[in-house]
């Protein structure tokens, strides 16, 4: 479709969409005048029920645990989709050996950028591990921690050591981490089915509020999701960087 | 200004949509789509806000405090994950389109034009 056709279509459909958008927004409660009961009920009940202090994580891994399972598999499927789309096609060769590239350096990657990246790597891992283990207590949890953990290896790339990263974390290992995380979450749910008669229902002691080993199975769910997210992001990035740095037509 | 977050959300939505429609570069199209999606975060968080409400984390405030709705916050988290995955998939498609047609102008995608 040419640009002109697109713009003409938008000029036709745009006003209608705008009208529907304004009507929809008009029906929302005024900002600050929250009217639902469900959210407030969760705020009241959940901390006492599971001894978690971060109610968002509690929702994610307890009340909405089944939705999180679906979300996890959306992530899993889309990473598989990226891997399929960016597979090495016939006629494309890997230029790594051919060119004897050892490192990749971004144009203008200065020593100060490399040094900063090296300093960042341990800090990112520490922050990621902290977020992963304290998800039920303070803001954090598997999804956020997974992204931060995946950013650690990304800093290795920024430091210009892409092929060092490939050797350290080959794609098969990343895929294994991702699968263990996704499958682990589903298996934890089976524990609920066996010991609490409901899939993904909490079956572990809820512990003492405010400690790492509290909130039942939330920390374990969080670790499983963290592994999956970190693996998924690293597989995706690796696929894209392979396209940019290795694959030659 | 009890409607300001919704005004900004509508503005982000329209601007992002205009970016998608008027784009001459597929990467710009994908980024514009993320702008459209970011308007949904504002709507969700705006709907769940109570005047004077605190973040739904009771680690250092009493459980009886006035808190905002945690459900919409979880939905935003889901939203962000989906946005990241959709963006990755679309960019992978752009990479393949560039391989196939040697261009990332939408009007150069011959399979779509024929």
Coordinates of C-alpha atoms in Angstrom, one line a residue:
Chain A
X1 CA 0.0 0.0 0.0
X2 CA 1.5 3.3 -1.0
X3 CA 1.9 6.1 1.5
X4 CA -0.8 8.2 -0.2
X5 CA -3.4 5.4 0.0
X6 CA -2.5 4.9 3.6
X7 CA -2.9 8.6 4.4
X8 CA -6.2 8.8 2.6
X9 CA -7.5 5.8 4.5
X10 CA -6.4 7.3 7.7
X11 CA -8.1 10.7 6.9
X12 CA -11.3 8.7 6.3
X13 CA -11.1 6.4 9.4
X14 CA -9.3 8.8 11.8
X15 CA -12.2 11.1 12.8
X16 CA -14.4 8.0 13.6
X17 CA -11.6 6.5 15.7
X18 CA -11.1 9.8 17.5
X19 CA -14.8 10.0 18.3
X20 CA -14.8 6.5 19.8
X21 CA -11.6 7.3 21.7
X22 CA -13.1 10.4 23.3
X23 CA -16.4 8.6 24.2
X24 CA -14.4 5.8 25.8
X25 CA -12.2 8.2 27.8
X26 CA -15.2 10.2 28.8
X27 CA -16.6 7.1 30.5
X28 CA -13.6 6.6 32.7
X29 CA -13.7 7.6 36.4
X30 CA -12.0 11.0 37.0
X31 CA -8.3 10.7 37.9
X32 CA -8.0 9.9 41.6
X33 CA -11.6 8.9 42.0
X34 CA -11.1 5.1 41.9
X35 CA -14.5 3.3 42.1
X36 CA -13.7 -0.5 41.9
X37 CA -13.8 -2.7 44.9
X38 CA -11.6 -5.6 43.7
X39 CA -8.3 -3.8 43.9
X40 CA -9.0 -2.5 47.4
X41 CA -10.0 -6.0 48.5
X42 CA -6.7 -7.4 47.3
X43 CA -4.8 -4.7 49.1
X44 CA -6.6 -5.6 52.3
X45 CA -6.6 -9.4 52.1
X46 CA -3.4 -10.5 50.4
X47 CA -0.7 -9.4 52.8
X48 CA -2.4 -11.3 55.7
X49 CA -3.1 -14.3 53.5
X50 CA 0.3 -15.0 52.0
X51 CA 2.6 -12.7 54.2
X52 CA 3.9 -10.9 51.1
X53 CA 4.5 -7.2 51.4
X54 CA 4.7 -6.4 47.7
X55 CA 1.1 -6.8 46.7
X56 CA 1.9 -6.4 43.0
X57 CA 4.1 -9.5 43.1
X58 CA 1.6 -11.3 45.3
X59 CA -1.0 -10.7 42.6
X60 CA 1.3 -11.8 39.9
X61 CA 2.4 -15.1 41.5
X62 CA -0.6 -16.0 43.6
X63 CA -4.0 -14.6 42.6
X64 CA -3.1 -14.2 38.9
X65 CA -0.6 -17.1 38.9
X66 CA -2.4 -18.8 36.0
X67 CA -2.4 -15.6 33.9
X68 CA 1.3 -15.3 34.6
X69 CA 1.7 -18.9 33.2
X70 CA 0.1 -17.7 30.0
X71 CA 2.2 -14.6 29.9
X72 CA 5.3 -16.7 30.3
X73 CA 4.4 -18.9 27.4
X74 CA 3.6 -15.8 25.2
X75 CA 7.2 -14.7 25.9
X76 CA 8.4 -18.3 25.2
X77 CA 6.5 -18.5 21.9
X78 CA 7.5 -15.1 20.7
X79 CA 11.2 -15.9 21.3
X80 CA 10.7 -19.1 19.3
X81 CA 9.2 -16.9 16.6
X82 CA 12.1 -14.6 16.5
X83 CA 14.5 -17.6 16.4
X84 CA 12.6 -19.0 13.5
X85 CA 12.4 -15.7 11.6
X86 CA 16.0 -15.0 12.0
X87 CA 17.3 -18.5 11.3
X88 CA 20.2 -18.7 9.0
X89 CA 18.8 -19.2 5.5
X90 CA 20.2 -21.1 2.6
X91 CA 22.9 -19.0 1.0
X92 CA 23.8 -17.3 4.2
X93 CA 27.1 -18.2 5.7
X94 CA 28.6 -17.5 9.0
X95 CA 31.4 -15.1 8.5
X96 CA 32.9 -15.6 11.9
X97 CA 35.6 -18.2 11.0
X98 CA 35.9 -16.8 7.4
X99 CA 37.0 -13.4 8.6
X100 CA 38.7 -14.6 11.8
X101 CA 36.9 -12.0 13.8
X102 CA 37.7 -12.3 17.5
X103 CA 36.0 -9.3 18.9
X104 CA 33.5 -6.8 17.6
X105 CA 34.0 -3.2 18.4
X106 CA 31.4 -0.6 17.9
X107 CA 32.6 2.4 15.9
X108 CA 33.8 4.8 18.5
X109 CA 33.8 2.3 21.4
X110 CA 36.2 4.2 23.6
X111 CA 38.2 2.7 26.4
X112 CA 36.1 4.6 28.9
X113 CA 32.9 2.9 27.5
X114 CA 34.6 -0.4 27.9
X115 CA 35.7 0.3 31.4
X116 CA 32.2 1.5 32.4
X117 CA 30.7 -1.7 30.9
X118 CA 33.1 -3.8 32.9
X119 CA 32.2 -2.0 36.1
X120 CA 28.5 -2.4 35.2
X121 CA 28.6 -6.2 34.8
X122 CA 28.9 -7.1 38.5
X123 CA 26.6 -4.3 39.6
X124 CA 23.9 -5.5 37.2
X125 CA 24.2 -9.1 38.4
X126 CA 24.0 -8.0 42.0
X127 CA 21.0 -5.8 41.4
X128 CA 19.3 -8.6 39.4
X129 CA 19.9 -11.1 42.1
X130 CA 18.6 -8.7 44.7
X131 CA 15.4 -8.0 42.7
X132 CA 14.9 -11.7 42.1
X133 CA 15.1 -12.7 45.8
X134 CA 13.2 -9.7 47.3
X135 CA 10.3 -9.7 44.8
X136 CA 7.7 -10.6 47.5
X137 CA 9.0 -7.9 49.8
X138 CA 9.9 -4.8 47.8
X139 CA 9.4 -3.7 44.2
X140 CA 10.9 -6.4 41.9
X141 CA 10.2 -10.0 41.1
X142 CA 10.9 -12.4 38.3
X143 CA 10.1 -10.2 35.3
X144 CA 12.0 -7.2 36.3
X145 CA 14.9 -9.2 37.7
X146 CA 15.1 -11.3 34.5
X147 CA 15.6 -8.2 32.4
X148 CA 18.3 -6.7 34.7
X149 CA 20.1 -10.1 34.8
X150 CA 20.0 -10.3 31.0
X151 CA 21.5 -6.7 30.8
X152 CA 24.7 -8.0 32.5
X153 CA 25.8 -10.1 29.6
X154 CA 24.7 -7.3 27.3
X155 CA 27.3 -5.1 28.9
X156 CA 29.9 -7.6 27.8
X157 CA 28.8 -6.9 24.3
X158 CA 29.0 -3.1 24.9
X159 CA 32.6 -3.7 26.0
X160 CA 33.2 -5.1 22.5
X161 CA 33.5 -8.7 23.5
X162 CA 30.6 -10.2 21.5
X163 CA 32.3 -13.5 20.7
X164 CA 33.6 -13.8 24.3
X165 CA 29.9 -13.6 25.2
X166 CA 29.0 -16.2 22.6
X167 CA 31.6 -18.6 24.1
X168 CA 30.6 -17.9 27.6
X169 CA 26.8 -18.2 27.0
X170 CA 26.2 -20.2 23.8
X171 CA 22.7 -20.1 22.5
X172 CA 22.0 -23.7 23.5
X173 CA 22.7 -22.9 27.1
X174 CA 20.5 -19.8 27.0
X175 CA 17.7 -21.8 25.5
X176 CA 18.1 -24.4 28.3
X177 CA 17.9 -21.7 30.9
X178 CA 14.8 -20.3 29.3
X179 CA 13.1 -23.7 29.0
X180 CA 14.0 -24.6 32.6
X181 CA 12.4 -21.4 33.8
X182 CA 9.2 -21.8 31.8
X183 CA 8.9 -25.5 32.6
X184 CA 9.8 -24.9 36.2
X185 CA 6.9 -22.5 36.7
X186 CA 4.5 -25.0 35.2
X187 CA 5.9 -27.8 37.5
X188 CA 5.6 -25.6 40.6
X189 CA 1.9 -25.3 39.7
X190 CA 1.7 -29.1 39.7
X191 CA 2.8 -29.0 43.3
X192 CA -0.3 -26.9 44.0
X193 CA -2.4 -29.5 42.3
X194 CA -1.0 -32.3 44.4
X195 CA -0.7 -30.7 47.8
X196 CA -3.4 -28.1 47.7
X197 CA -5.8 -29.6 45.1
X198 CA -5.7 -26.5 42.9
X199 CA -3.2 -25.9 40.1
X200 CA -0.8 -23.1 41.0
X201 CA -2.3 -22.7 44.4
X202 CA 0.2 -21.9 47.2
X203 CA 1.2 -25.1 49.0
X204 CA 4.3 -24.0 51.0
X205 CA 4.3 -22.4 54.5
X206 CA 4.0 -18.7 54.2
X207 CA 6.7 -18.0 56.7
X208 CA 7.4 -14.8 58.7
X209 CA 6.3 -11.6 57.0
X210 CA 9.2 -9.4 55.8
X211 CA 11.8 -12.2 55.4
X212 CA 13.2 -13.7 52.2
X213 CA 11.8 -17.1 52.9
X214 CA 8.2 -15.9 53.2
X215 CA 5.1 -15.7 51.0
X216 CA 5.0 -19.4 50.2
X217 CA 5.9 -20.3 46.7
X218 CA 6.3 -16.7 45.4
X219 CA 10.1 -16.6 45.7
X220 CA 10.4 -19.9 43.8
X221 CA 8.0 -18.7 41.1
X222 CA 9.9 -15.5 40.9
X223 CA 13.2 -17.4 40.3
X224 CA 11.6 -19.6 37.6
X225 CA 10.2 -16.5 35.8
X226 CA 13.5 -14.7 36.3
X227 CA 15.4 -17.5 34.6
X228 CA 12.9 -17.6 31.7
X229 CA 12.9 -13.9 31.1
X230 CA 16.7 -13.6 31.3
X231 CA 17.1 -16.5 28.9
X232 CA 14.4 -15.2 26.5
X233 CA 15.9 -11.7 26.3
X234 CA 19.4 -13.1 25.8
X235 CA 18.3 -15.5 23.0
X236 CA 16.4 -12.6 21.3
X237 CA 19.4 -10.3 21.5
X238 CA 21.8 -13.0 20.4
X239 CA 19.6 -13.7 17.3
X240 CA 19.7 -10.0 16.3
X241 CA 23.4 -9.5 16.9
X242 CA 24.1 -12.7 14.9
X243 CA 22.2 -11.1 12.0
X244 CA 24.2 -7.9 12.3
X245 CA 27.7 -9.3 13.0
X246 CA 27.9 -12.9 11.7
X247 CA 25.5 -13.7 8.9
X248 CA 26.7 -12.9 5.4
X249 CA 24.7 -13.4 2.3
Chain B
X1 CA -6.8 18.7 36.4
X2 CA -8.4 15.4 37.1
X3 CA -8.4 14.4 33.4
X4 CA -4.8 15.3 32.5
X5 CA -3.4 11.7 32.5
X6 CA -6.1 10.7 30.0
X7 CA -5.5 13.7 27.8
X8 CA -1.8 12.7 27.6
X9 CA -2.7 9.0 27.0
X10 CA -5.0 10.1 24.1
X11 CA -2.3 12.4 22.7
X12 CA 0.3 9.5 22.9
X13 CA -2.2 7.2 21.1
X14 CA -2.9 9.6 18.3
X15 CA 0.7 10.6 17.8
X16 CA 1.9 7.0 17.7
X17 CA -0.9 6.1 15.3
X18 CA 0.1 9.0 13.1
X19 CA 3.6 7.7 13.2
X20 CA 2.5 4.2 12.0
X21 CA 0.3 5.7 9.2
X22 CA 2.7 8.2 7.9
X23 CA 5.9 6.2 8.3
X24 CA 8.3 5.7 5.4
X25 CA 10.6 3.5 7.4
X26 CA 9.6 0.1 8.9
X27 CA 11.7 0.6 12.0
X28 CA 9.9 3.9 12.6
X29 CA 6.6 2.1 12.2
X30 CA 7.6 -0.4 15.0
X31 CA 8.8 2.3 17.3
X32 CA 5.5 4.3 16.7
X33 CA 3.6 1.2 17.7
X34 CA 5.4 1.2 21.0
X35 CA 4.3 4.8 21.5
X36 CA 0.7 3.8 20.9
X37 CA 1.1 1.0 23.4
X38 CA 2.6 3.3 26.1
X39 CA -0.6 5.2 26.1
X40 CA -2.3 2.1 27.6
X41 CA 0.1 2.2 30.6
X42 CA -1.1 5.7 31.4
X43 CA -4.8 4.8 31.1
X44 CA -4.4 1.7 33.3
X45 CA -2.4 3.5 36.0
X46 CA -4.7 6.5 35.8
X47 CA -7.8 4.3 36.3
X48 CA -6.3 2.6 39.4
X49 CA -5.1 5.8 41.1
X50 CA -6.8 7.0 44.3
X51 CA -6.1 10.6 45.5
X52 CA -3.5 10.3 48.2
X53 CA -3.0 6.6 47.7
X54 CA 0.4 5.0 48.2
X55 CA 2.1 2.3 46.2
X56 CA 0.7 -1.1 47.0
X57 CA 3.8 -2.2 48.9
X58 CA 3.4 -2.6 52.6
X59 CA 7.0 -3.3 53.5
X60 CA 7.4 -0.1 55.5
X61 CA 3.9 1.3 55.8
X62 CA 1.0 -0.1 57.8
X63 CA -1.3 -2.5 55.9
X64 CA -4.2 -0.2 56.7
X65 CA -2.7 2.7 54.7
X66 CA -4.6 4.1 51.7
X67 CA -3.3 2.2 48.7
X68 CA -3.8 2.4 45.0
X69 CA -5.2 -0.5 42.9
X70 CA -2.5 -3.2 42.4
X71 CA -4.4 -5.0 39.7
X72 CA -3.9 -2.4 37.0
X73 CA -0.2 -2.3 38.0
X74 CA 0.1 -6.1 37.3
X75 CA -1.7 -5.5 34.0
X76 CA 0.9 -2.8 33.1
X77 CA 3.6 -5.3 33.9
X78 CA 2.0 -7.8 31.5
X79 CA 1.6 -5.1 28.9
X80 CA 5.3 -4.2 29.0
X81 CA 6.3 -7.9 28.6
X82 CA 4.0 -8.2 25.6
X83 CA 5.2 -5.0 24.1
X84 CA 8.8 -6.2 24.3
X85 CA 8.0 -9.5 22.7
X86 CA 5.9 -7.9 19.9
X87 CA 8.6 -5.4 19.2
X88 CA 11.2 -8.1 18.9
X89 CA 9.0 -10.2 16.5
X90 CA 8.2 -7.1 14.4
X91 CA 11.9 -6.1 14.2
X92 CA 12.8 -9.7 13.2
X93 CA 10.2 -9.3 10.4
X94 CA 11.9 -6.0 9.4
X95 CA 15.3 -7.7 9.2
X96 CA 13.8 -10.4 6.9
X97 CA 12.0 -7.8 4.8
X98 CA 15.3 -6.0 4.4
X99 CA 17.0 -9.2 3.3
X100 CA 14.3 -10.0 0.8
X101 CA 13.7 -6.6 -0.7
X102 CA 16.9 -4.7 0.2
X103 CA 14.8 -1.8 1.6
X104 CA 12.8 -1.0 4.7
X105 CA 10.5 1.5 3.0
X106 CA 6.9 0.1 3.3
X107 CA 6.2 1.0 -0.3
X108 CA 9.1 -1.2 -1.5
X109 CA 7.6 -4.4 -0.1
X110 CA 6.6 -5.9 -3.4
X111 CA 4.7 -8.9 -2.0
X112 CA 2.3 -6.5 -0.3
X113 CA 1.8 -4.3 -3.4
X114 CA 1.1 -7.0 -5.9

